[in-house]
Structures are given as C-alpha cells and as structure tokens.
Amino acid sequence: MRAGDAPAFAVAYRRNRAHLEPWDPDRPEFFWTDEGQVENVASGLRAAEEGRTFTYVAWYGDQVVGRAMLTNIVRGPLQSGTVGYWVDHEHTGKGLATALTEHVAVEALGLGLHRLEAGTMVENVASQRVLKRAGFTEYGTAERFLFVRGEWRDHVLFQRILHDDPPGNPGA
C-alpha cells in the first residue's frame, strides 16, 4: 500500500460496502469517505513503518479489487501474525483471495514469523474455503469473538505454521 492509494480505496470500499458489511465490524460513516480513507491509509503506513501491520493491495487496472493484511504481529517466542483479506464483489471466485492470502504467508515467512492465524464467522464458508486452499488448518471455534452487526459473533479459527526454525527476525 502507498500513500496515493487512498482515493482508489475510497471508491473500492463504497463499491463493496454491501458486500463487506455482513463480515466486517461496524464502521463509522467517515470510513467510507475519501477523507476517511486518507486517514486509514496513513494509519496503515505508520503501522507498517513500525513493523506492526502490512497491507497488500490487488489492482485491476486503476481499481483496487482486493486487500490483504498481516496484523497483530507478535515477536518473541510466539512469532505470529493475523491474516485478513477481502476481494471486490465482482472478482470473487477467481482465486484472488487465495493468492492474496498466500502472498501474505510468503511475506510473513520473510519477516521470520512462525505462525499465521485467521478467523471467519461461522457462516462465512467461502472464506473458510479460501483459508484451506491457502494451507491453513482449522483448529477450533472462538465463541463471541468479534462484535459484528450488533452482536458478538462466533468465529472458526485457522492457523498456518510457516516453519519450525527458532525465533528470529531477519534483518534485525
């Protein structure tokens, strides 16, 4: 993700609002605006500079058609991160979400992470298929995990072990 991506993100989020709302935590109206995305992108870039979050963007011409994130990075003996993603409603079912998720795994391995995790709402079977195709395994259910659409929602939890080497951060 780059600083100049905010306008394209704003258009993409507005185009996909109905597609994303069933799965995402509630967002303020400001999020869906051009100004909201300027702040969102700036915040993401600061988090990347600090090594906390990395955002990867899928483009189709000049349109953002997907985003994957590596968040909640924990170092020390855990060496873990969380994967999240979305794909434009006109580009689902084409393997893009799987490719984005696999790309995050490659990047995470380069950062020295040992383990990735992801969660989907129980009824989000399509996202569960994406994670399985990307090499994640299901390991449980977290009851009342995230507050989405006015209530705490159960999530199916997945993980992918990237390697079994001792902890370390390449380039540190």
Tab-separated table of C-alpha atoms in Angstrom, residues 6 66 79 96 130:
chain	number	residue	atom	x	y	z
A	6	ALA	CA	-6.476	6.393	-0.611
A	66	GLY	CA	-8.704	-6.654	-3.011
A	79	GLN	CA	6.449	-15.014	16.187
A	96	LEU	CA	-7.729	-13.823	-5.870
A	130	VAL	CA	-10.005	-19.696	0.892
